[in-house]
Amino acid sequence: MRMIDAATVDRSLTFVGLVETLRVAFRDGAVQPVRHHHTIDRPDGAASTLLLMPAWTDFERAGTSDGGFVGVKIVTVSPNNNAIGKPAVMGLYLLLDGRTGEPLALIDGQRLTQWRTACASALAASWLAPEDASSLLIVGAGALSPFLARAHASVRPIRRIRIWNRTPANAQKVVAGLADLGLDVAVAPDLDAAVARANIVSCCTISTEPLVKGALLKAGAHVDLVGGFTPTMREADDEAIRRARVHVDTLAGATKEAGDIVQPLASGVLVREAICGDLFGLARGEVAGRRSASEITLFKSVGAALEDLAAGIAVFKATSA
């Protein structure tokens, strides 16, 4: 069994390449049960979350005759890790031979998640963001923040990037890490002002209170909500939902786990029929993407096991070459 660390994952993938890999993966599909979601209570701090995400090749839709692959990601989310200088999200990805079940690779799940999550957002943006989008706001300065910046810049002509975080020093670290892009990258001192100016607003926080005010969104804006993964988490307010055409990564996952979708559904701000569709529908041409330059679009992702499987296979094949 091959052991693949974060540095090898970075060498094996490109943002443009993985976006296209995910485009094909959502078109072809995979078998992916709704992920297992368990709360681990801690007597000395915030509860941790254990996520188990299995997926395997859908032979009937993909039309492949080989053995395919099976994969499962094991992830923990521990909010208190930030206080001790460790990432909140930890994980491993196990890739298996689809025919024999033989373990093929154990991949750094944290890095794989960062790549596939950012590229799934960029994939959605390739259909939903304005084609001429030049201004990007990243809300949150965690480990995912620079990946989202680079992924969005790979699918749209981004020239201006602003990073906002409750702790400006952390936002500055992200800015420094993006210096090689050669773009106008800086800390956003005022969140509301930055939201009002951005063509794309991408959020990667674990906030339980809305940060993005829908009333401030400019005509034609695209909102990308990534961070919230439980029904109690919320990154954008009700007005953002009211003003936008709403899309999700997977209908089953987002309508069950995403507070930005679950809460508006429960209150009546959003009705199920108003969710335009998911990445499967967009990839298969069953759902329309952006329809005009002025409309506001919103994409909510909670993560899909298919994304991990596609990214894991891509890394495995790249390291086998």
mmCIF file with all atom_site columns, C-alpha atoms in Angstrom, residues 32-230:
data_model
loop_
_atom_site.group_PDB
_atom_site.id
_atom_site.type_symbol
_atom_site.label_atom_id
_atom_site.label_alt_id
_atom_site.label_comp_id
_atom_site.label_asym_id
_atom_site.label_entity_id
_atom_site.label_seq_id
_atom_site.pdbx_PDB_ins_code
_atom_site.Cartn_x
_atom_site.Cartn_y
_atom_site.Cartn_z
_atom_site.occupancy
_atom_site.B_iso_or_equiv
_atom_site.pdbx_formal_charge
_atom_site.auth_seq_id
_atom_site.auth_comp_id
_atom_site.auth_asym_id
_atom_site.auth_atom_id
_atom_site.pdbx_PDB_model_num
ATOM 1   C CA . GLN A 1 32  ? -21.896 7.612  -2.436  1.00 0.00 ? 32  GLN A CA 1
ATOM 2   C CA . PRO A 1 33  ? -24.019 6.914  0.629   1.00 0.00 ? 33  PRO A CA 1
ATOM 3   C CA . VAL A 1 34  ? -24.845 9.973  2.735   1.00 0.00 ? 34  VAL A CA 1
ATOM 4   C CA . ARG A 1 35  ? -21.856 10.427 4.991   1.00 0.00 ? 35  ARG A CA 1
ATOM 5   C CA . HIS A 1 36  ? -21.781 9.236  8.567   1.00 0.00 ? 36  HIS A CA 1
ATOM 6   C CA . HIS A 1 37  ? -21.753 12.177 10.952  1.00 0.00 ? 37  HIS A CA 1
ATOM 7   C CA . HIS A 1 38  ? -20.952 11.645 14.633  1.00 0.00 ? 38  HIS A CA 1
ATOM 8   C CA . THR A 1 39  ? -20.471 14.100 17.506  1.00 0.00 ? 39  THR A CA 1
ATOM 9   C CA . ILE A 1 40  ? -17.705 13.386 20.012  1.00 0.00 ? 40  ILE A CA 1
ATOM 10  C CA . ASP A 1 41  ? -18.371 15.296 23.229  1.00 0.00 ? 41  ASP A CA 1
ATOM 11  C CA . ARG A 1 42  ? -15.366 16.718 25.060  1.00 0.00 ? 42  ARG A CA 1
ATOM 12  C CA . PRO A 1 43  ? -15.444 17.486 28.805  1.00 0.00 ? 43  PRO A CA 1
ATOM 13  C CA . ASP A 1 44  ? -12.815 20.218 28.414  1.00 0.00 ? 44  ASP A CA 1
ATOM 14  C CA . GLY A 1 45  ? -13.899 22.056 25.289  1.00 0.00 ? 45  GLY A CA 1
ATOM 15  C CA . ALA A 1 46  ? -16.022 22.126 22.134  1.00 0.00 ? 46  ALA A CA 1
ATOM 16  C CA . ALA A 1 47  ? -17.249 18.812 20.763  1.00 0.00 ? 47  ALA A CA 1
ATOM 17  C CA . SER A 1 48  ? -15.373 17.224 17.881  1.00 0.00 ? 48  SER A CA 1
ATOM 18  C CA . THR A 1 49  ? -17.040 15.751 14.799  1.00 0.00 ? 49  THR A CA 1
ATOM 19  C CA . LEU A 1 50  ? -16.192 12.428 13.163  1.00 0.00 ? 50  LEU A CA 1
ATOM 20  C CA . LEU A 1 51  ? -17.076 12.119 9.482   1.00 0.00 ? 51  LEU A CA 1
ATOM 21  C CA . LEU A 1 52  ? -16.930 8.900  7.444   1.00 0.00 ? 52  LEU A CA 1
ATOM 22  C CA . MET A 1 53  ? -17.340 9.358  3.692   1.00 0.00 ? 53  MET A CA 1
ATOM 23  C CA . PRO A 1 54  ? -17.404 6.238  1.468   1.00 0.00 ? 54  PRO A CA 1
ATOM 24  C CA . ALA A 1 55  ? -17.771 6.113  -2.322  1.00 0.00 ? 55  ALA A CA 1
ATOM 25  C CA . TRP A 1 56  ? -17.124 3.698  -5.152  1.00 0.00 ? 56  TRP A CA 1
ATOM 26  C CA . THR A 1 57  ? -17.218 3.594  -8.915  1.00 0.00 ? 57  THR A CA 1
ATOM 27  C CA . ASP A 1 58  ? -20.673 3.611  -10.501 1.00 0.00 ? 58  ASP A CA 1
ATOM 28  C CA . PHE A 1 59  ? -20.043 1.112  -13.300 1.00 0.00 ? 59  PHE A CA 1
ATOM 29  C CA . GLU A 1 60  ? -23.512 1.355  -14.819 1.00 0.00 ? 60  GLU A CA 1
ATOM 30  C CA . ARG A 1 61  ? -23.306 5.108  -15.428 1.00 0.00 ? 61  ARG A CA 1
ATOM 31  C CA . ALA A 1 62  ? -19.577 5.377  -16.097 1.00 0.00 ? 62  ALA A CA 1
ATOM 32  C CA . GLY A 1 63  ? -19.679 2.543  -18.612 1.00 0.00 ? 63  GLY A CA 1
ATOM 33  C CA . THR A 1 64  ? -16.330 1.174  -17.490 1.00 0.00 ? 64  THR A CA 1
ATOM 34  C CA . SER A 1 65  ? -15.423 -2.493 -17.491 1.00 0.00 ? 65  SER A CA 1
ATOM 35  C CA . ASP A 1 66  ? -12.382 -2.334 -15.234 1.00 0.00 ? 66  ASP A CA 1
ATOM 36  C CA . GLY A 1 67  ? -12.413 -3.014 -11.529 1.00 0.00 ? 67  GLY A CA 1
ATOM 37  C CA . GLY A 1 68  ? -12.820 0.592  -10.567 1.00 0.00 ? 68  GLY A CA 1
ATOM 38  C CA . PHE A 1 69  ? -12.068 1.968  -7.121  1.00 0.00 ? 69  PHE A CA 1
ATOM 39  C CA . VAL A 1 70  ? -13.509 2.158  -3.632  1.00 0.00 ? 70  VAL A CA 1
ATOM 40  C CA . GLY A 1 71  ? -12.541 4.930  -1.254  1.00 0.00 ? 71  GLY A CA 1
ATOM 41  C CA . VAL A 1 72  ? -13.379 6.110  2.238   1.00 0.00 ? 72  VAL A CA 1
ATOM 42  C CA . LYS A 1 73  ? -12.335 9.293  3.995   1.00 0.00 ? 73  LYS A CA 1
ATOM 43  C CA . ILE A 1 74  ? -12.074 9.495  7.774   1.00 0.00 ? 74  ILE A CA 1
ATOM 44  C CA . VAL A 1 75  ? -12.165 13.089 9.026   1.00 0.00 ? 75  VAL A CA 1
ATOM 45  C CA . THR A 1 76  ? -12.227 14.735 12.425  1.00 0.00 ? 76  THR A CA 1
ATOM 46  C CA . VAL A 1 77  ? -13.157 18.375 12.998  1.00 0.00 ? 77  VAL A CA 1
ATOM 47  C CA . SER A 1 78  ? -11.923 19.735 16.338  1.00 0.00 ? 78  SER A CA 1
ATOM 48  C CA . PRO A 1 79  ? -12.664 23.472 16.719  1.00 0.00 ? 79  PRO A CA 1
ATOM 49  C CA . ASN A 1 80  ? -10.390 23.870 19.757  1.00 0.00 ? 80  ASN A CA 1
ATOM 50  C CA . ASN A 1 81  ? -7.333  22.931 17.678  1.00 0.00 ? 81  ASN A CA 1
ATOM 51  C CA . ASN A 1 82  ? -7.023  26.526 16.519  1.00 0.00 ? 82  ASN A CA 1
ATOM 52  C CA . ALA A 1 83  ? -6.072  27.561 20.047  1.00 0.00 ? 83  ALA A CA 1
ATOM 53  C CA . ILE A 1 84  ? -3.054  25.237 20.018  1.00 0.00 ? 84  ILE A CA 1
ATOM 54  C CA . GLY A 1 85  ? -1.885  26.034 16.505  1.00 0.00 ? 85  GLY A CA 1
ATOM 55  C CA . LYS A 1 86  ? -3.230  22.901 14.829  1.00 0.00 ? 86  LYS A CA 1
ATOM 56  C CA . PRO A 1 87  ? -5.717  22.682 11.939  1.00 0.00 ? 87  PRO A CA 1
ATOM 57  C CA . ALA A 1 88  ? -9.318  22.086 12.950  1.00 0.00 ? 88  ALA A CA 1
ATOM 58  C CA . VAL A 1 89  ? -9.716  19.465 10.216  1.00 0.00 ? 89  VAL A CA 1
ATOM 59  C CA . MET A 1 90  ? -7.674  16.244 10.219  1.00 0.00 ? 90  MET A CA 1
ATOM 60  C CA . GLY A 1 91  ? -8.143  13.205 8.020   1.00 0.00 ? 91  GLY A CA 1
ATOM 61  C CA . LEU A 1 92  ? -6.928  10.281 5.950   1.00 0.00 ? 92  LEU A CA 1
ATOM 62  C CA . TYR A 1 93  ? -8.148  8.847  2.665   1.00 0.00 ? 93  TYR A CA 1
ATOM 63  C CA . LEU A 1 94  ? -8.022  5.114  1.988   1.00 0.00 ? 94  LEU A CA 1
ATOM 64  C CA . LEU A 1 95  ? -8.188  4.078  -1.677  1.00 0.00 ? 95  LEU A CA 1
ATOM 65  C CA . LEU A 1 96  ? -8.977  0.450  -2.484  1.00 0.00 ? 96  LEU A CA 1
ATOM 66  C CA . ASP A 1 97  ? -9.006  -1.691 -5.604  1.00 0.00 ? 97  ASP A CA 1
ATOM 67  C CA . GLY A 1 98  ? -12.640 -1.914 -6.658  1.00 0.00 ? 98  GLY A CA 1
ATOM 68  C CA . ARG A 1 99  ? -12.455 -5.557 -7.697  1.00 0.00 ? 99  ARG A CA 1
ATOM 69  C CA . THR A 1 100 ? -10.380 -7.136 -4.938  1.00 0.00 ? 100 THR A CA 1
ATOM 70  C CA . GLY A 1 101 ? -10.711 -4.639 -2.090  1.00 0.00 ? 101 GLY A CA 1
ATOM 71  C CA . GLU A 1 102 ? -6.915  -4.492 -1.870  1.00 0.00 ? 102 GLU A CA 1
ATOM 72  C CA . PRO A 1 103 ? -5.670  -1.280 -0.195  1.00 0.00 ? 103 PRO A CA 1
ATOM 73  C CA . LEU A 1 104 ? -3.857  0.766  -2.828  1.00 0.00 ? 104 LEU A CA 1
ATOM 74  C CA . ALA A 1 105 ? -2.995  4.009  -1.068  1.00 0.00 ? 105 ALA A CA 1
ATOM 75  C CA . LEU A 1 106 ? -3.342  5.912  2.179   1.00 0.00 ? 106 LEU A CA 1
ATOM 76  C CA . ILE A 1 107 ? -3.463  9.589  1.239   1.00 0.00 ? 107 ILE A CA 1
ATOM 77  C CA . ASP A 1 108 ? -3.153  12.681 3.408   1.00 0.00 ? 108 ASP A CA 1
ATOM 78  C CA . GLY A 1 109 ? -6.859  13.405 3.813   1.00 0.00 ? 109 GLY A CA 1
ATOM 79  C CA . GLN A 1 110 ? -6.440  16.942 5.046   1.00 0.00 ? 110 GLN A CA 1
ATOM 80  C CA . ARG A 1 111 ? -4.634  18.044 1.890   1.00 0.00 ? 111 ARG A CA 1
ATOM 81  C CA . LEU A 1 112 ? -6.899  16.012 -0.393  1.00 0.00 ? 112 LEU A CA 1
ATOM 82  C CA . THR A 1 113 ? -9.918  17.698 1.217   1.00 0.00 ? 113 THR A CA 1
ATOM 83  C CA . GLN A 1 114 ? -8.449  21.165 0.699   1.00 0.00 ? 114 GLN A CA 1
ATOM 84  C CA . TRP A 1 115 ? -7.829  20.494 -2.985  1.00 0.00 ? 115 TRP A CA 1
ATOM 85  C CA . ARG A 1 116 ? -11.154 18.872 -3.772  1.00 0.00 ? 116 ARG A CA 1
ATOM 86  C CA . THR A 1 117 ? -13.239 21.331 -1.742  1.00 0.00 ? 117 THR A CA 1
ATOM 87  C CA . ALA A 1 118 ? -11.668 24.351 -3.390  1.00 0.00 ? 118 ALA A CA 1
ATOM 88  C CA . CYS A 1 119 ? -11.924 22.818 -6.850  1.00 0.00 ? 119 CYS A CA 1
ATOM 89  C CA . ALA A 1 120 ? -15.585 21.878 -6.314  1.00 0.00 ? 120 ALA A CA 1
ATOM 90  C CA . SER A 1 121 ? -16.284 25.540 -5.537  1.00 0.00 ? 121 SER A CA 1
ATOM 91  C CA . ALA A 1 122 ? -14.359 26.571 -8.638  1.00 0.00 ? 122 ALA A CA 1
ATOM 92  C CA . LEU A 1 123 ? -16.287 24.004 -10.665 1.00 0.00 ? 123 LEU A CA 1
ATOM 93  C CA . ALA A 1 124 ? -19.562 25.566 -9.499  1.00 0.00 ? 124 ALA A CA 1
ATOM 94  C CA . ALA A 1 125 ? -18.173 29.027 -10.251 1.00 0.00 ? 125 ALA A CA 1
ATOM 95  C CA . SER A 1 126 ? -17.350 27.929 -13.798 1.00 0.00 ? 126 SER A CA 1
ATOM 96  C CA . TRP A 1 127 ? -21.109 27.765 -14.381 1.00 0.00 ? 127 TRP A CA 1
ATOM 97  C CA . LEU A 1 128 ? -22.409 30.331 -11.890 1.00 0.00 ? 128 LEU A CA 1
ATOM 98  C CA . ALA A 1 129 ? -19.899 33.178 -11.470 1.00 0.00 ? 129 ALA A CA 1
ATOM 99  C CA . PRO A 1 130 ? -19.789 36.092 -13.933 1.00 0.00 ? 130 PRO A CA 1
ATOM 100 C CA . GLU A 1 131 ? -17.446 35.263 -16.799 1.00 0.00 ? 131 GLU A CA 1
ATOM 101 C CA . ASP A 1 132 ? -15.609 38.546 -16.283 1.00 0.00 ? 132 ASP A CA 1
ATOM 102 C CA . ALA A 1 133 ? -15.387 38.273 -12.474 1.00 0.00 ? 133 ALA A CA 1
ATOM 103 C CA . SER A 1 134 ? -12.226 40.095 -11.423 1.00 0.00 ? 134 SER A CA 1
ATOM 104 C CA . SER A 1 135 ? -12.735 40.694 -7.694  1.00 0.00 ? 135 SER A CA 1
ATOM 105 C CA . LEU A 1 136 ? -12.689 37.880 -5.128  1.00 0.00 ? 136 LEU A CA 1
ATOM 106 C CA . LEU A 1 137 ? -13.326 38.069 -1.383  1.00 0.00 ? 137 LEU A CA 1
ATOM 107 C CA . ILE A 1 138 ? -12.336 35.158 0.840   1.00 0.00 ? 138 ILE A CA 1
ATOM 108 C CA . VAL A 1 139 ? -14.088 35.197 4.227   1.00 0.00 ? 139 VAL A CA 1
ATOM 109 C CA . GLY A 1 140 ? -12.010 33.200 6.684   1.00 0.00 ? 140 GLY A CA 1
ATOM 110 C CA . ALA A 1 141 ? -8.266  32.608 6.948   1.00 0.00 ? 141 ALA A CA 1
ATOM 111 C CA . GLY A 1 142 ? -8.021  28.930 7.769   1.00 0.00 ? 142 GLY A CA 1
ATOM 112 C CA . ALA A 1 143 ? -6.081  26.283 5.866   1.00 0.00 ? 143 ALA A CA 1
ATOM 113 C CA . LEU A 1 144 ? -8.670  26.203 3.065   1.00 0.00 ? 144 LEU A CA 1
ATOM 114 C CA . SER A 1 145 ? -8.538  29.939 2.336   1.00 0.00 ? 145 SER A CA 1
ATOM 115 C CA . PRO A 1 146 ? -5.509  29.995 -0.030  1.00 0.00 ? 146 PRO A CA 1
ATOM 116 C CA . PHE A 1 147 ? -6.788  26.936 -1.891  1.00 0.00 ? 147 PHE A CA 1
ATOM 117 C CA . LEU A 1 148 ? -10.102 28.683 -2.574  1.00 0.00 ? 148 LEU A CA 1
ATOM 118 C CA . ALA A 1 149 ? -8.295  31.776 -3.795  1.00 0.00 ? 149 ALA A CA 1
ATOM 119 C CA . ARG A 1 150 ? -6.129  29.792 -6.198  1.00 0.00 ? 150 ARG A CA 1
ATOM 120 C CA . ALA A 1 151 ? -9.004  27.599 -7.395  1.00 0.00 ? 151 ALA A CA 1
ATOM 121 C CA . HIS A 1 152 ? -11.315 30.533 -8.193  1.00 0.00 ? 152 HIS A CA 1
ATOM 122 C CA . ALA A 1 153 ? -8.456  32.328 -9.929  1.00 0.00 ? 153 ALA A CA 1
ATOM 123 C CA . SER A 1 154 ? -8.007  29.264 -12.153 1.00 0.00 ? 154 SER A CA 1
ATOM 124 C CA . VAL A 1 155 ? -11.525 29.570 -13.638 1.00 0.00 ? 155 VAL A CA 1
ATOM 125 C CA . ARG A 1 156 ? -12.133 33.324 -13.677 1.00 0.00 ? 156 ARG A CA 1
ATOM 126 C CA . PRO A 1 157 ? -9.928  36.357 -14.596 1.00 0.00 ? 157 PRO A CA 1
ATOM 127 C CA . ILE A 1 158 ? -9.399  37.370 -10.971 1.00 0.00 ? 158 ILE A CA 1
ATOM 128 C CA . ARG A 1 159 ? -7.173  40.434 -10.514 1.00 0.00 ? 159 ARG A CA 1
ATOM 129 C CA . ARG A 1 160 ? -8.108  41.568 -6.998  1.00 0.00 ? 160 ARG A CA 1
ATOM 130 C CA . ILE A 1 161 ? -8.284  39.306 -3.929  1.00 0.00 ? 161 ILE A CA 1
ATOM 131 C CA . ARG A 1 162 ? -9.227  40.397 -0.439  1.00 0.00 ? 162 ARG A CA 1
ATOM 132 C CA . ILE A 1 163 ? -8.980  38.215 2.669   1.00 0.00 ? 163 ILE A CA 1
ATOM 133 C CA . TRP A 1 164 ? -11.131 38.941 5.720   1.00 0.00 ? 164 TRP A CA 1
ATOM 134 C CA . ASN A 1 165 ? -10.805 37.276 9.098   1.00 0.00 ? 165 ASN A CA 1
ATOM 135 C CA . ARG A 1 166 ? -11.798 38.187 12.631  1.00 0.00 ? 166 ARG A CA 1
ATOM 136 C CA . THR A 1 167 ? -8.075  38.133 13.423  1.00 0.00 ? 167 THR A CA 1
ATOM 137 C CA . PRO A 1 168 ? -6.394  40.364 10.814  1.00 0.00 ? 168 PRO A CA 1
ATOM 138 C CA . ALA A 1 169 ? -2.969  38.855 11.513  1.00 0.00 ? 169 ALA A CA 1
ATOM 139 C CA . ASN A 1 170 ? -4.225  35.493 10.280  1.00 0.00 ? 170 ASN A CA 1
ATOM 140 C CA . ALA A 1 171 ? -5.600  37.110 7.135   1.00 0.00 ? 171 ALA A CA 1
ATOM 141 C CA . GLN A 1 172 ? -2.206  38.699 6.546   1.00 0.00 ? 172 GLN A CA 1
ATOM 142 C CA . LYS A 1 173 ? -0.563  35.257 6.647   1.00 0.00 ? 173 LYS A CA 1
ATOM 143 C CA . VAL A 1 174 ? -2.870  34.114 3.843   1.00 0.00 ? 174 VAL A CA 1
ATOM 144 C CA . VAL A 1 175 ? -2.079  37.253 1.851   1.00 0.00 ? 175 VAL A CA 1
ATOM 145 C CA . ALA A 1 176 ? 1.649   36.555 2.181   1.00 0.00 ? 176 ALA A CA 1
ATOM 146 C CA . GLY A 1 177 ? 1.152   32.983 0.994   1.00 0.00 ? 177 GLY A CA 1
ATOM 147 C CA . LEU A 1 178 ? -0.557  34.179 -2.201  1.00 0.00 ? 178 LEU A CA 1
ATOM 148 C CA . ALA A 1 179 ? 2.210   36.569 -3.227  1.00 0.00 ? 179 ALA A CA 1
ATOM 149 C CA . ASP A 1 180 ? 3.345   34.288 -6.054  1.00 0.00 ? 180 ASP A CA 1
ATOM 150 C CA . LEU A 1 181 ? 0.039   34.846 -7.901  1.00 0.00 ? 181 LEU A CA 1
ATOM 151 C CA . GLY A 1 182 ? 1.199   38.320 -8.876  1.00 0.00 ? 182 GLY A CA 1
ATOM 152 C CA . LEU A 1 183 ? -2.264  39.772 -8.188  1.00 0.00 ? 183 LEU A CA 1
ATOM 153 C CA . ASP A 1 184 ? -3.577  42.587 -6.008  1.00 0.00 ? 184 ASP A CA 1
ATOM 154 C CA . VAL A 1 185 ? -3.949  40.639 -2.751  1.00 0.00 ? 185 VAL A CA 1
ATOM 155 C CA . ALA A 1 186 ? -4.548  42.343 0.604   1.00 0.00 ? 186 ALA A CA 1
ATOM 156 C CA . VAL A 1 187 ? -6.381  42.108 3.914   1.00 0.00 ? 187 VAL A CA 1
ATOM 157 C CA . ALA A 1 188 ? -9.966  43.399 3.924   1.00 0.00 ? 188 ALA A CA 1
ATOM 158 C CA . PRO A 1 189 ? -10.326 45.586 7.037   1.00 0.00 ? 189 PRO A CA 1
ATOM 159 C CA . ASP A 1 190 ? -14.114 45.894 6.732   1.00 0.00 ? 190 ASP A CA 1
ATOM 160 C CA . LEU A 1 191 ? -16.198 42.834 5.858   1.00 0.00 ? 191 LEU A CA 1
ATOM 161 C CA . ASP A 1 192 ? -19.351 44.657 4.769   1.00 0.00 ? 192 ASP A CA 1
ATOM 162 C CA . ALA A 1 193 ? -17.452 46.972 2.435   1.00 0.00 ? 193 ALA A CA 1
ATOM 163 C CA . ALA A 1 194 ? -15.574 44.042 0.941   1.00 0.00 ? 194 ALA A CA 1
ATOM 164 C CA . VAL A 1 195 ? -18.790 42.064 0.355   1.00 0.00 ? 195 VAL A CA 1
ATOM 165 C CA . ALA A 1 196 ? -20.335 45.040 -1.441  1.00 0.00 ? 196 ALA A CA 1
ATOM 166 C CA . ARG A 1 197 ? -17.409 45.284 -3.855  1.00 0.00 ? 197 ARG A CA 1
ATOM 167 C CA . ALA A 1 198 ? -16.702 41.630 -4.678  1.00 0.00 ? 198 ALA A CA 1
ATOM 168 C CA . ASN A 1 199 ? -17.814 39.745 -7.788  1.00 0.00 ? 199 ASN A CA 1
ATOM 169 C CA . ILE A 1 200 ? -17.264 36.468 -5.929  1.00 0.00 ? 200 ILE A CA 1
ATOM 170 C CA . VAL A 1 201 ? -17.650 36.037 -2.151  1.00 0.00 ? 201 VAL A CA 1
ATOM 171 C CA . SER A 1 202 ? -16.216 32.727 -0.930  1.00 0.00 ? 202 SER A CA 1
ATOM 172 C CA . CYS A 1 203 ? -16.720 31.788 2.734   1.00 0.00 ? 203 CYS A CA 1
ATOM 173 C CA . CYS A 1 204 ? -14.717 29.167 4.612   1.00 0.00 ? 204 CYS A CA 1
ATOM 174 C CA . THR A 1 205 ? -15.584 29.578 8.282   1.00 0.00 ? 205 THR A CA 1
ATOM 175 C CA . ILE A 1 206 ? -17.303 27.533 10.971  1.00 0.00 ? 206 ILE A CA 1
ATOM 176 C CA . SER A 1 207 ? -19.500 30.452 12.016  1.00 0.00 ? 207 SER A CA 1
ATOM 177 C CA . THR A 1 208 ? -22.909 29.850 13.566  1.00 0.00 ? 208 THR A CA 1
ATOM 178 C CA . GLU A 1 209 ? -23.985 33.451 12.868  1.00 0.00 ? 209 GLU A CA 1
ATOM 179 C CA . PRO A 1 210 ? -24.344 34.837 9.318   1.00 0.00 ? 210 PRO A CA 1
ATOM 180 C CA . LEU A 1 211 ? -21.371 36.886 8.170   1.00 0.00 ? 211 LEU A CA 1
ATOM 181 C CA . VAL A 1 212 ? -22.420 37.814 4.622   1.00 0.00 ? 212 VAL A CA 1
ATOM 182 C CA . LYS A 1 213 ? -25.310 40.267 4.417   1.00 0.00 ? 213 LYS A CA 1
ATOM 183 C CA . GLY A 1 214 ? -27.374 39.662 1.328   1.00 0.00 ? 214 GLY A CA 1
ATOM 184 C CA . ALA A 1 215 ? -28.526 43.269 1.110   1.00 0.00 ? 215 ALA A CA 1
ATOM 185 C CA . LEU A 1 216 ? -24.936 44.305 0.372   1.00 0.00 ? 216 LEU A CA 1
ATOM 186 C CA . LEU A 1 217 ? -24.347 41.955 -2.568  1.00 0.00 ? 217 LEU A CA 1
ATOM 187 C CA . LYS A 1 218 ? -23.803 43.748 -5.865  1.00 0.00 ? 218 LYS A CA 1
ATOM 188 C CA . ALA A 1 219 ? -25.759 42.817 -8.984  1.00 0.00 ? 219 ALA A CA 1
ATOM 189 C CA . GLY A 1 220 ? -24.204 39.789 -10.632 1.00 0.00 ? 220 GLY A CA 1
ATOM 190 C CA . ALA A 1 221 ? -22.383 38.581 -7.516  1.00 0.00 ? 221 ALA A CA 1
ATOM 191 C CA . HIS A 1 222 ? -21.695 34.923 -6.881  1.00 0.00 ? 222 HIS A CA 1
ATOM 192 C CA . VAL A 1 223 ? -21.677 33.625 -3.287  1.00 0.00 ? 223 VAL A CA 1
ATOM 193 C CA . ASP A 1 224 ? -19.727 30.467 -2.493  1.00 0.00 ? 224 ASP A CA 1
ATOM 194 C CA . LEU A 1 225 ? -20.467 28.983 0.959   1.00 0.00 ? 225 LEU A CA 1
ATOM 195 C CA . VAL A 1 226 ? -18.039 26.270 1.971   1.00 0.00 ? 226 VAL A CA 1
ATOM 196 C CA . GLY A 1 227 ? -17.391 26.268 5.703   1.00 0.00 ? 227 GLY A CA 1
ATOM 197 C CA . GLY A 1 228 ? -20.657 25.278 7.388   1.00 0.00 ? 228 GLY A CA 1
ATOM 198 C CA . PHE A 1 229 ? -21.214 21.529 7.560   1.00 0.00 ? 229 PHE A CA 1
ATOM 199 C CA . THR A 1 230 ? -23.901 21.166 10.261  1.00 0.00 ? 230 THR A CA 1
#
